[in-house]
């Protein structure tokens, strides 16, 4: 099976080259991979770094796709464009920083390739740090505020959706591509985290959580969450996803879960998957297929 690793990039020059090389080198036993980089017209040289990375590896596998956006439109928008370009049976979201460890890829992908799950979340709260995932070296009060806020938003999400997830906003979201069949997404920023998980749950795909490693970075290191802007969008996304009308594809999505209970490949043989659903495609952008 092929895993499409979707990386949204905007002003990540401090960590970008290291991250891309780690993604390139990380093996995925039993699967091939493609790397899809969505670059949002950075102002710090990140776009040039993406081009240099692709040039270094263009003659070798895995396949690399570059999507150049004309302007930054948010992480969620970039991920949606990456999903639309993906050709793999499995989708994996990766940030362009070093907060998460790419060495966790095999543990995240294995439940899907084994046919045990269709949707996997890498939980930061199941690791040794428990709920204290924000540990800013020079701003303890802000870290505590974000940790408490995270608990409250998680409680709201779990209550409204009737689930008991430990980390719905984890970056590590790994899913079969056909899970997106019939779903439409509109969130452009970090509210996309809640929209994606909420709509997948309502479609019948309940995530399996596995523990992952995590090392938080501070705002002085490039963190882009806006304390006074983003939380309101999270609440709106949670409420809208929970109470909006169920989509027409929900029944088919549940059928796909059953079809892949033994083997994910069976869904493709029976035409129950759509690796590149049109509904995930936002506006047009320039793209380049490197190899």
Backbone as a ProteinNet text record, in pm:
[ID]
protein_1_A
[PRIMARY]
XXXXXXXXXXXXXXXXXXXXXXXXXXXXXXXXXXXXXXXXXXXXXXXXXXXXXXXXXXXXXXXXXXXXXXXXXXXXXXXXXXXXXXXXXXXXXXXXXXXXXXXXXXXXXXXXXXXXXXXXXXXXXXXXXXXXXXXXXXXXXXXXXXXXXXXXXXXXXXXXXXXXXXXXXXXXXXXXXXXXXXXXXXXXXXXXXXXXXXXXXXXXXXXXXXXXXXXXXXXXXXXXXXXXXXXXXXXXXXXXXXXXXXXXXXXXXXXXXXXXXXXXXXXXXXXXXXXXXXXXXXXXXXXXXXX
[TERTIARY]
83.9	0	87.7	32.5	106.3	52.4	144.6	109.8	144.5	45.4	67.7	89.4	210	245.1	228.1	130.8	95.5	156.1	239.7	312.3	275.5	215.9	186.1	304.1	350.2	470.1	439.2	466.8	461.9	557.3	661.8	761.8	814.3	875.4	931.2	1079	1151.1	1289.9	1378.9	1345.7	1430.4	1437	1329.4	1320.7	1295.3	1264	1209.8	1303.1	1427.8	1520.3	1539.7	1556.2	1573.4	1450	1332.4	1207.7	1192.2	1213.1	1194.9	1291.4	1414.2	1510.5	1472.8	1417.7	1373.5	1254.7	1161.5	1047.1	1095.4	1188.7	1242.3	1305.5	1380.9	1458.4	1378.2	1263.5	1188.5	1125.5	1163.3	1103.8	961.7	883.7	747.1	735.8	760.7	756.1	621.7	625.6	503.6	430.3	489.7	421.5	523.6	480.2	558.6	504	571.4	523.6	545.1	462	483.8	479	553.1	560.1	496.4	393.2	322.6	345.8	412.8	447.1	363.7	284.8	204	270	332.7	407.8	324.5	304.2	207.4	271.9	371.8	437.3	501.1	591.2	661.1	748.1	778.4	863.2	1000.8	1030.4	1156.7	1250.1	1222	1307	1260	1147.1	1098.8	1067.3	1014.4	980.9	1105.6	1214	1339	1393	1375.2	1419.5	1341.3	1211.9	1129.4	1179.1	1206.8	1254.7	1390.3	1477.8	1609.9	1597.3	1508.3	1485.6	1437.4	1341.7	1289.8	1397.2	1480.6	1586.5	1688.2	1718.7	1815.4	1766.2	1635.4	1582	1496.4	1495.8	1403	1429.4	1552	1585.3	1561	1509.9	1495.8	1353.4	1315.6	1188.9	1210.4	1106.2	966.3	930.7	812.8	761.7	738.7	769.7	749.4	656.7	558.2	473.7	487.4	500.5	503.9	380.9	316.9	204.4	241.1	248.9	285	159.2	124.6	12.7	60.3	-29.1	6.3	10.5	-60	-62.5	-100.9	-62.5	-101.7	-251.3	-316.3	-459.6	-494.3	-392.7	-416	-374.9	-341.8	-299.1	-407.9	-531.7	-640.3	-657.8	-649.7	-662.2	-550.2	-427	-313	-329.1	-374.4	-391.9	-499.5	-605.1	-710.5	-657.1	-571.2	-512	-420.2	-347.1	-262.5	-343.1	-455.1	-543	-592.1	-628.2	-682.5	-578.9	-451.5	-345.2	-293.4	-328.8	-272.4	-316.8	-225.8	-257.2	-248.5	-215.3	-201.6	-332.4	-333.3	-451	-462.5	-350.8	-347.1	-295.6	-358	-316.5	-259.7	-149.4	-85.3	-50	-92.9	-64.1	64.3	152.2	278.8	302	333.3	371.8	516.8	555.3	691	787.3	746.2	835.8	879.4	940.2	996.6	928.3	803.7	734.3	704.5	673.2	640.5	756.8	764.7	875.2	829.8	896.4	857.3	883.5	962.3	985.9	858	752.8	624.2	541.4	584.4	507.1	465.3	558.3	516.9	404.2	409.4	303.7	170.7	176	53.7	-10.2	71.1	20.7	-19.8	48.4	27.1	-118.2	-192.9	-332.7	-416.9	-381.4	-457.3	-413.7	-283.4	-236.7	-274	-287.4	-330.2	-480.8	-553.6	-699.1	-770.3	-702.5	-764.2	-833.3	-804.8	-863.1	-862.5	-952.6	-955.2	-900.2	-895.9	-859.8	-782.3	-663	-574.5	-533.8	-534.3	-482.5	-359.2	-254.8	-137.3	-152.9	-176.9	-210.1	-86.2	-76.1	30.6	1.5	-124.9	-165.7	-154	-123.6	-105.5	41.1	127.7	269.6	303.7	431.7	474.1	440.7	423.6	395.4	250.3	165.9	23.9	-40	-107.8	-178.9	-91.9	25.1	110.5	195.4	127.3	199	268.1	220.7	284.6	378.5	506.8	606	706.6	663	747.7	853.3	976.6	1086.5	1082.6	1036.7	1044.2	906.6	803.5	670.2	579.5	605.4	526.8	379.2	339.4	196.4	121.9	184.7	119.6	104.9	206.5	198.5	84.3	71.4	-37	-172.6	-184.8	-311	-349	-251.9	-280.8	-314	-249.6	-282.2	-425	-464.5	-600.6	-701.2	-669.2	-757.6	-775.4	-666	-675.2	-768.5	-762.4	-852.9	-999	-1026.7	-1164.2	-1218.5	-1139.7	-1185.8	-1203.8	-1114.7	-1128.9	-1256.8	-1286.5	-1407.9	-1532.5	-1530.1	-1643.1	-1662.7	-1555.7	-1564.6	-1616.8	-1558.7	-1599.2	-1744.7	-1788.2	-1926	-2024.8	-1998.4	-2091.6	-2092.9	-1978.9	-1972.4	-1987.3	-1995	-2014.1	-1896.9	-1775.2	-1654.9	-1565.2	-1454.1	-1360.4	-1218.5	-1197.8	-1066.4	-974.9	-847.2	-751	-686.9	-688.9	-615.3	-672.2	-792.5	-851.4	-776.9	-694.7	-623	-479.5	-444.8	-312.5	-286.4	-163.4	-127.7	-133.4	-89.4	-81.7	-221.6	-275.9	-402.3	-372.4	-401.3	-370.2	-498.4	-532.6	-661.2	-655.8	-745	-763.2	-819.8	-771.2	-816.3	-965.5	-1020.2	-1162.7	-1252.7	-1194.5	-1275.4	-1331.6	-1265.7	-1308.9	-1420.9	-1456.1	-1558.6	-1689.3	-1738.8	-1865.3	-1856.4	-1737.7	-1722.7	-1678.2	-1725.6	-1684.7	-1626.7	-1515.8	-1448.7	-1438.8	-1456	-1453.2	-1356.2	-1307.8	-1220.7	-1080	-1022.8	-893.8	-778.4	-807.3	-698.7	-690.3	-659.4	-644.2	-778.2	-888.2	-1020.2	-1044	-960.1	-970.3	-947.3	-866.5	-844.2	-976.5	-1057.8	-1186.3	-1283.7	-1280.9	-1371.5	-1343	-1216.6	-1180.6	-1222.1	-1185.6	-1218.3	-1369.3	-1435.4	-1579.5	-1656.5	-1622.2	-1696	-1665.2	-1543.8	-1512.6	-1589.8	-1599.6	-1676.6	-1823.2	-1879.4	-2019.4	-2041.6	-1936	-1946.7	-1929.8	-1898.8	-1887.3	-1746	-1645.9	-1505.8	-1457.7	-1457.5	-1412.1	-1263.3	-1182.6	-1037.3	-981.7	-877.5	-795.9	-680.1	-658.7	-549.9	-429.4	-311.3	-186.2	-93.7	-11.5	76.9	188.9	224	334.3	420.9	541.3	633.7	601.4	632.7	599.5	690.1	739.6	820.3	771.4	702.9	638	739.8	705.3	784.8	704.3	774.2	709.2	678.5	612.9	578.3	703.4	808.1	932.5	1003.9	958.1	1016.8	930.2	822.1	743	602.1	555.6	418.2	320.9	217.9	132.4	-10.3	-44.2	-177	-191.7	-307.9	-335.5	-434.8	-385.9	-462.9	-596.7	-599.9	-722.1	-803.4	-763.9	-835.5	-885.8	-799.6	-832.8	-935.9	-934.3	-1029.6	-1175.4	-1216	-1355.1	-1386.8	-1290.2	-1313.6	-1322	-1251.8	-1259.3	-1398.5	-1451	-1585.8	-1687	-1677.5	-1770.1	-1759.5	-1637.4	-1618.4	-1676.8	-1654.8	-1707.4	-1859.9	-1921	-2067.2	-2125.8	-2067.4	-2119	-2107.5	-1993.3	-1974.6	-2072.2	-2101.1	-2188.9	-2334.6	-2379.7	-2522.4	-2561.2	-2464.9	-2498.3	-2563.1	-2638.2	-2703.8	-2599.8	-2629.1	-2538.7	-2530.1	-2410	-2391.3	-2442.4	-2461.9	-2519.2	-2426.7	-2296.6	-2202.1	-2181.5	-2251.4	-2226.4	-2252.2	-2360.3	-2390.3	-2283.1	-2235.6	-2129.8	-2001.5	-1974.5	-1855.8	-1861.5	-1976.9	-1989.5	-1972.8	-2022.4	-2002.5	-1854.1	-1780.4	-1637.2	-1563.9	-1608.1	-1547.9	-1563.9	-1685.1	-1710.2	-1630.4	-1619.9	-1550.8	-1403.5	-1345.2	-1202	-1170.9	-1266.2	-1242.1	-1132.3	-1119.4	-1015.2	-895.4	-916.8	-806.1	-844.8	-765.4	-797.3	-801.9	-722.8	-720.2	-854.1	-934.6	-1060.3	-1154.1	-1144.7	-1231.7	-1202	-1076.1	-1040.2	-1085.4	-1077.8	-1121.8	-1271.9	-1345.2	-1489.7	-1538.1	-1443.2	-1476.5	-1550.2	-1505.8	-1566.2	-1473.8	-1365.2	-1274.6	-1253.9	-1213.6	-1186.1	-1062.5	-942	-820	-809.2	-880.6	-865.7	-1002.4	-1087.5	-1224.4	-1232.2	-1318.1	-1329.8	-1376.9	-1452.7	-1508.3	-1402.2	-1279.1	-1174	-1093.2	-1125.8	-1044.5	-1086.2	-996.6	-1027.9	-995.3	-969.1	-941.5	-814.6	-798.8	-683.8	-555.2	-447.1	-315.4	-213.8	-97.6	8.2	67.8	90.4	151.2	259.4	351.6	462.4	486.2	485.9	517.7	665	743.5	886	933.4	876	918.1	809
-118.8	0	124.2	233.6	359.2	454.4	520.4	621.5	758.8	847.2	984.7	1071.2	1125.6	1209.4	1354.4	1422.4	1558.4	1656.7	1747.4	1841.7	1984.1	2058.6	2200.4	2283.6	2375.7	2454.4	2602.3	2675.8	2821.4	2877.5	2942.4	3004.8	2907.4	2799.1	2697.5	2673.3	2779.6	2763.9	2704.9	2728.6	2678.9	2526.7	2461.8	2316	2241	2311.9	2247.2	2144.9	2181.6	2089.5	1962.2	1978	1860.4	1771.3	1832.3	1755.1	1680.5	1746.7	1681.8	1564.9	1581.1	1471.4	1353.9	1382.1	1273.6	1199.6	1273.8	1209.6	1123.8	1176.4	1102.3	970.6	976.3	859.6	759	798.2	710.3	593.5	469.8	355	328.2	270	227	80.2	-12	-154	-193.5	-261.5	-309.4	-205.7	-86.9	18.6	104.3	163.2	265.6	401.4	509.7	640.7	743.5	845.9	965.7	1083.9	1188.3	1307.7	1422.3	1481.3	1593.3	1716.4	1815.8	1936.6	2052.3	2114.5	2230.5	2353.4	2435.3	2552	2677.5	2756.7	2866.7	3004	3011	3139.1	3202	3127.9	3174.7	3295.8	3369.8	3487.9	3468.4	3346.1	3322.1	3226.6	3200.8	3110.3	2966.2	2936	2797.9	2745.1	2830.6	2785.1	2739.3	2813	2774.4	2644	2625.3	2500.9	2381.2	2398.8	2291.7	2254.2	2355.6	2329.2	2258.1	2298.7	2235.3	2090.1	2064.5	1926.9	1839.8	1889.3	1811.9	1787.5	1888.8	1873.2	1767.8	1761.6	1663.3	1520.8	1500.5	1365	1331.1	1417.2	1398.5	1271.8	1221.3	1102.7	972.9	981.3	862.8	851.2	728.5	708.2	748	792.7	795.5	915.7	911.1	1017.2	1144.5	1259	1387.7	1473.2	1534.2	1632.7	1765.7	1874	2007.8	2085	2150.8	2238.9	2376.5	2473.8	2608.9	2695.9	2740.5	2832	2975.7	3058.3	3197.7	3282.4	3237.7	3311.9	3215.9	3248.6	3161.9	3171.1	3055.2	3050.2	2961.4	2923.1	2843.8	2698.9	2635	2494.9	2404.1	2425.5	2339.5	2345.6	2465	2481.2	2406.4	2418	2349.5	2198.1	2147.1	2002.2	1952.7	2028.5	1987.1	1979	2072.7	2064.4	1943.8	1914.9	1796.3	1668.6	1660.5	1543.9	1526.3	1636.4	1628.2	1576.7	1602.7	1560.1	1419.9	1365.6	1237.1	1121.8	1027.3	907.4	780.3	793.6	675	627.6	502.2	447.3	496.6	545.9	594.8	738.2	825.1	964.3	987	1061.4	1091.7	1239.9	1312.2	1454.5	1473.4	1560.6	1590.4	1741.4	1799.5	1940.2	1956.6	2080.7	2107.9	2142.1	2122.9	2145.8	2011	2014.3	1891.8	1851.5	1895.7	1861.5	1711.9	1650.5	1507.8	1430	1303.2	1219	1129.2	1141.4	1060.4	912	878.7	737.7	667.5	744.9	685.9	642.6	673.1	637.9	490.8	395.6	254.5	217.1	266.7	234.8	298.8	413.1	481.4	415.6	365.3	307.9	162.3	90.8	-54.2	-94.9	-27.2	-68.8	-63.2	26.9	36.9	-70.5	-90.6	-192.8	-332.7	-350.1	-479.4	-499.5	-393.2	-404.4	-391.2	-339.2	-325.8	-192.5	-94.7	37.9	107.7	204.7	288.1	427.1	465.4	600.6	591.1	651.5	642.3	783	805.8	929.3	897.3	978.3	965.3	1051.9	992	1067.3	1109.8	1240.7	1293.3	1267.4	1245.3	1230.8	1087.7	995.2	857.7	827.9	928.3	912	951.2	955.1	981.8	1122.3	1221	1358.2	1377	1277.2	1281.9	1405.9	1489.1	1602.6	1727.2	1727.7	1847.2	1850.3	1866.8	1861.6	1993.3	2105	2234	2263.4	2267.9	2293.7	2395.4	2521.4	2626	2663.7	2662.8	2683.8	2821.6	2923.6	3059.6	3120.5	3039.3	3094.8	2988.5	2956.3	2854.4	2885.9	3010.4	3042.5	3023.5	3062.6	3043.3	2895	2816.1	2671.8	2611.8	2654.5	2603.1	2642.4	2766.4	2812	2726.9	2695.4	2616.3	2472.3	2419.4	2283.6	2273.9	2371.2	2371.2	2392.3	2485.4	2508.1	2382.8	2309.6	2185.3	2085.7	2076.6	1987.4	2027.1	2156.8	2203.8	2176.7	2203.2	2178.9	2029.1	1950.5	1805.3	1756.8	1810.1	1771.1	1810.7	1930.3	1974.1	1882	1850.2	1763	1625	1566.4	1431.6	1427.3	1531.4	1535	1542.5	1630.5	1648.8	1528.7	1463.9	1352.1	1216	1214.3	1088.1	993.7	1048.1	965.3	993.4	921.9	940.1	948.9	1039.2	1057.5	1132.8	1098.1	1168.9	1286.4	1285.6	1389.4	1412.6	1471.5	1493.4	1594.2	1680.9	1781.7	1740.9	1618.2	1570	1595.7	1637.3	1650.9	1516.6	1411.2	1279.4	1222.5	1249.4	1190.4	1106.1	977.5	883.2	809.8	804.5	747.2	688.2	592.5	543.8	656	669.9	778.2	770.8	649.2	636.7	682.9	707.9	761.2	899.2	970.3	1105.4	1106.5	989.1	982.6	1044.5	1143.3	1206.6	1318.4	1342.7	1447.3	1578.3	1689.5	1821.5	1898.9	1968.4	2043.2	2190.3	2276.1	2419.7	2494.8	2431.9	2500.7	2517	2635.8	2666.8	2672.5	2697.5	2711.1	2586.6	2605.6	2491.3	2430.8	2499.4	2440.4	2318.3	2301.9	2182.9	2054.9	2061.7	1943.9	1889.8	1977.7	1935.2	1897.3	1970.2	1939.1	1800.7	1770.4	1640.7	1526.2	1535.1	1426.9	1416.7	1531.3	1529.6	1469.3	1507.3	1456.3	1309.3	1265.9	1124	1040.6	1091	1018.6	1008.9	1118.6	1117.1	1027	1006	915.2	769.7	744.4	607.1	559	648.6	609.5	656.5	567.9	602.9	574.3	674.8	659.2	566.4	496	419.9	510.5	529	612.3	528.3	575.3	509.9	617.4	584.4	685.8	726.7	855.7	907	998.5	1022.5	1114	1257.7	1352	1491.2	1583.2	1688.8	1790.5	1926.1	1997.2	2121.8	2231.2	2315.4	2435.5	2558.1	2666.3	2787.5	2882.4	2991.3	3089.7	3156	3167.5	3224.9	3130.8	3004.8	2907.1	2883.6	2961.2	2952.7	2899.8	2869.7	2820.9	2926.2	2883	2977.6	2987.5	2913.5	2927.9	3068.9	3128.8	3262.5	3250.4	3283.3	3263.1	3335.9	3456	3536.3	3525	3437.6	3422.7	3281.5	3183.3	3047	2975.9	2993	2916.5	2933.7	3054.3	3074.5	2991.1	2978.8	2898.2	2750.2	2707.9	2567.1	2533.5	2621.6	2598.5	2591.4	2685.8	2688.1	2560.9	2516.1	2394.6	2272.9	2261.6	2148.1	2145.2	2260.4	2266.9	2241.6	2302.5	2284.5	2139.4	2076.3	1936.8	1844	1875.8	1787	1798.8	1919.5	1939.1	1964.6	1969.3	1982.8	1854.5	1863.7	1745.8	1643	1518	1409.8	1406.3	1379.1	1379.5	1251.2	1257.4	1143.3	1024.2	1048.9	939	859.1	892.9	825.4	676.2	637.5	496.1	421.5	483.2	419.9	411.2	514	511.2	395	374.1	261.8	128.4	121.3	0.4	-23.4	86.6	72.9	20.6	62.6	9.6	-141	-186.1	-329.7	-402.4	-340.9	-406.4	-424.9	-339.3	-347.4	-404	-465.1	-520.9	-625.6	-696	-797.4	-742.1	-672.9	-621.1	-489.4	-381.6	-255.1	-265.7	-354.8	-364.7	-407.1	-480.2	-530.3	-417.7	-304.9	-191.9	-141.1	-140.3	-92.9	-191.6	-317.8	-416.7	-408.1	-368	-359.4	-217.2	-128.7	8.7	84.6	64.3	139.5	248.9	275.2	380.2	481.1	600.3	707.9	781.7	743.6	800	950.9	1011.8	1154.7	1217.5	1222.5	1268	1412.9	1441.2	1576.6	1672.7	1624.4	1713.2	1775.3	1720.3	1777.7	1881.6	1907.9	1998.3	2143.1	2226.2	2368	2435.6	2565.8	2638.4	2589.6	2627.6	2580.8	2643.3	2571.4	2626	2565.1	2630.3	2576.5	2455.3	2348.8	2231.3	2178.6	2106.2	2050.7	1909.2	1814.7	1676.5	1655.9	1630.4	1623.7	1488.3	1382.6	1249.4	1149.2
0	0	0	-49.9	-55	50.1	122.4	221.8	165.5	157.7	113.9	237.3	251.8	365.9	323.1	382.7	343.8	443.7	392.5	477.6	437	529.7	507.1	555.1	470.3	502	490.7	599.3	595	699.9	654	741.5	847	799.2	889.2	859.9	824.5	782.2	891	1018.1	1127.3	1132.1	1094.1	1111.3	981.5	874.2	755.1	692.4	669	602.2	683.3	815.2	901.5	895.9	904.4	902.1	771	660.2	530.1	512.6	554.8	541.6	631.6	749.2	837	776	717.9	652.6	536.7	458.9	344.9	389	498.2	540.5	622	675.4	765	688.2	720.1	650.8	696.9	608.1	638.3	598.1	689.7	655.9	595.7	483.1	419.9	339	321.1	245.8	172.7	61.3	-5.6	38.1	-2.1	38.6	-71.1	-67.4	-146.3	-51.1	-84	-1.1	-77.9	-19.9	-82.4	5	-51	23.5	-31.9	55.1	16.2	77.6	-5.4	41	17.7	123.2	120.4	102.9	16.8	-16.8	106.6	168.2	287.9	257.1	363.3	348.9	411.6	458.9	528.9	455.6	328.2	251.7	249.7	313.2	315.6	175.8	89.1	-46.3	-119.9	-105	-169.6	-111.3	18.7	82	29.7	9.4	-46	-185.5	-267.4	-403	-401.1	-310.4	-299.5	-255.2	-160.2	-114.6	-230.6	-305.9	-418.6	-523.1	-547.1	-646.4	-604.1	-474.4	-425.4	-444	-435	-432.8	-555.2	-655	-767.2	-846.7	-841.1	-920.4	-844.3	-724	-639.8	-586.9	-548.9	-478.4	-332.2	-260.9	-299.9	-387	-439.6	-524	-443	-504.1	-438.3	-523.8	-459	-525	-452.4	-528.5	-470.9	-514.7	-419.7	-449.8	-396.5	-485.8	-447.5	-441.7	-323	-309	-331.8	-385.4	-411.9	-285.9	-180.8	-55.7	55.8	180.7	293.1	318.5	327.7	352.6	471.6	548.6	668.3	650.9	763.8	759.8	705.6	750	704.6	553.6	497.4	352.3	280.7	333.5	271.8	277.9	392.6	405.7	309.4	292.6	198.9	56.7	18.8	-114.7	-127.2	-19.4	-21.1	-32.7	40	28.5	-115.2	-178.3	-313.3	-413.5	-386.5	-478.3	-447.6	-332	-287.7	-376.4	-398	-475.5	-392.6	-263.7	-179.9	-121.2	-77.9	-9.9	134	189.3	326.7	326.1	405.6	418.7	558	566	693.6	695.4	798.9	811.5	891.4	838.2	905	904.6	1020.9	1027.3	984.4	955.8	907.7	1020.6	1145.7	1259.2	1315.4	1433.3	1491.3	1621.7	1641.8	1766.2	1775.7	1664	1660.6	1599.7	1631.2	1588	1472.3	1358.1	1241.7	1265.7	1368.4	1400.1	1444.6	1474.9	1513	1392	1271.1	1151.6	1147.3	1167.7	1157.9	1252.5	1377.1	1473.8	1435.1	1366.3	1325.1	1202.8	1113.9	988.6	1004.7	1094.2	1106.1	1133.3	1220.4	1241.7	1115.1	1022.8	898	800.6	783.9	690.9	738.2	870.7	924.2	916.6	879.4	870.2	1002.1	1106	1237.2	1257.6	1172.7	1188.1	1053.4	1038.9	919.5	947.8	1075.9	1116.2	1246.8	1250	1366.2	1409.4	1540.8	1598.6	1681.9	1665.7	1750.8	1873.7	1987.3	2108.2	2186.2	2210.2	2296.2	2443	2476.9	2616.5	2667	2579	2622.4	2651.7	2629.4	2656.9	2799.8	2833.7	2972.1	3019.7	2926.9	2968.1	3007.6	2980.6	3013.7	2954	3034.9	2977.5	2966.3	3026.9	3025.1	2897.9	2785	2657.4	2625.4	2684.8	2661.7	2777.9	2750.5	2853.9	2800.2	2787.8	2734.5	2838.4	2799.1	2892.5	2958.6	2885.5	2937.4	2965	2961.2	2984.6	3044	3170.8	3238.7	3249	3283.2	3292.6	3160.6	3050	2920.9	2889	2922.4	2900.5	2981.3	3108.6	3193.3	3136.6	3088.8	3030.1	2909.6	2824.1	2704.8	2739.9	2844.3	2887.7	2940.5	3023	3076.3	2964.4	2873.8	2759.9	2676.2	2657.5	2582.5	2647.2	2780.3	2852.8	2832.8	2836.7	2822.7	2682.5	2580.6	2444.4	2418.2	2474.2	2459.8	2527.2	2644.4	2715.1	2635.9	2577.8	2495.9	2376.6	2306.9	2190.5	2229.7	2332.7	2374.2	2419.5	2489.3	2537.3	2422.1	2326.2	2215.7	2121	2103.9	2010.2	2077.2	2209.3	2279	2266.3	2268.5	2257.3	2378.2	2384.8	2495.8	2440.8	2348.4	2288.7	2384.7	2382.7	2466.7	2394.2	2258.7	2185.6	2045.7	2035.7	1903	1817.6	1878.7	1800.9	1768.4	1792.4	1754.3	1606.2	1573.4	1432.3	1361.1	1429.3	1366.7	1346.6	1230.9	1187.6	1064.9	1074	967.6	932.5	806.2	767.5	628.4	604.3	468.8	383.1	262	175.3	147.4	140.2	109	223.6	342.7	452.8	417.8	327.2	291.7	188.7	140.1	35.6	84.1	10.2	44	145.1	201.4	301.8	237.5	292.2	246.5	364.6	339.7	445.4	408.1	507.5	483.2	573.6	678.5	774	716.9	734.4	674.3	773.4	899.9	996.3	1084.9	1211.5	1301	1340.9	1308.3	1330.9	1242.7	1139.1	1053.7	1133.5	1240.7	1325	1377.5	1432.5	1486.8	1375.9	1265.3	1155.6	1098.2	1077.1	1020	1112	1239.7	1333.1	1352.2	1367.4	1390.4	1274.5	1152.9	1037.4	1011.5	1039.9	1025	1127.2	1249.8	1351.3	1310.1	1263.5	1221.9	1100.5	1021.2	907	946.8	1073.1	1120.8	1143.8	1129.1	1147.5	1284	1381.4	1515.4	1526.7	1565.3	1559.2	1666.3	1628.3	1722	1762.7	1892	1940.3	1978.6	1939	1976.9	2033.8	2133	2193.2	2098.2	2100.2	2018.8	2103.9	2056.2	2123.1	2083.8	2174.2	2147.5	2228	2162.2	2228.8	2181.4	2267.5	2229.3	2198.8	2102.2	2076.3	2120.9	2151.5	2196.7	2081.8	2113.9	2012.1	1955.1	2036	1987	1891.1	1883.6	1792.5	1668.6	1657.5	1535.2	1550.2	1672.4	1688.9	1640.3	1564	1493.1	1546.8	1650.6	1710.9	1767.7	1747.4	1800.4	1916.8	2037.2	2159.9	2156.3	2099.9	2102.3	1973.4	1884.7	1758	1735.5	1754.5	1714.4	1802.9	1935.6	2017.6	1976.8	1937.4	1895.5	1771.7	1681.1	1560.3	1594.9	1700.5	1741.7	1794	1877.3	1930.9	1816.6	1724	1611.2	1528.8	1503.6	1424.2	1495.2	1625.4	1701.4	1694.8	1720.2	1723	1584.2	1482.4	1346.2	1301.9	1330	1288.4	1360.1	1484.8	1561.4	1519.4	1487.9	1466.8	1321.5	1231.5	1090	1041	933.4	877.2	835.6	861.7	821.1	669.7	616.9	471.7	409.2	279.1	207.8	202.6	221.3	208.5	334.8	442.9	570.5	561	494.7	483	407.2	300.1	223.2	305	387	470.7	568.7	629.2	723.7	649.9	524.9	446.9	422	400.9	375.4	497.3	616.9	739.2	746.1	719.6	723.5	616.4	498.5	387.4	415.2	500.3	526.1	663.4	727.8	861	858.2	746	733.1	658.8	547.5	467.9	403.7	421.3	357.9	206.7	148	2.7	-55.3	23.4	-29.8	-67.5	1.4	-32.5	-171.8	-209.2	-341.9	-449.3	-419.4	-517	-539.9	-435.6	-447.2	-472.4	-510.6	-548.8	-437.7	-314.1	-204.2	-155.2	-229.7	-186.9	-297.6	-257.2	-351.7	-303.3	-350.9	-297	-312.5	-406.1	-429.4	-449.9	-346.9	-363.5	-405.3	-502.6	-553.4	-446.6	-349.4	-247.8	-159.2	-160.1	-77.3	-153.4	-277.8	-357.1	-335.5	-281.6	-273.7	-406	-404.6	-527.3	-594.9	-718.8	-796.3	-745.2	-757.6	-723.8	-817.4	-825.3	-908.7	-839.4	-912.5	-852.9	-944.4	-885.9	-961.7	-913.9	-1006.8	-972.6	-1000.6	-895.9	-909.2	-956.3	-899.4	-942.9	-914.6
[MASK]
+++++++++++++++++++++++++++++++++++++++++++++++++++++++++++++++++++++++++++++++++++++++++++++++++++++++++++++++++++++++++++++++++++++++++++++++++++++++++++++++++++++++++++++++++++++++++++++++++++++++++++++++++++++++++++++++++++++++++++++++++++++++++++++++++++++++++++++++++++++++++++++++++++

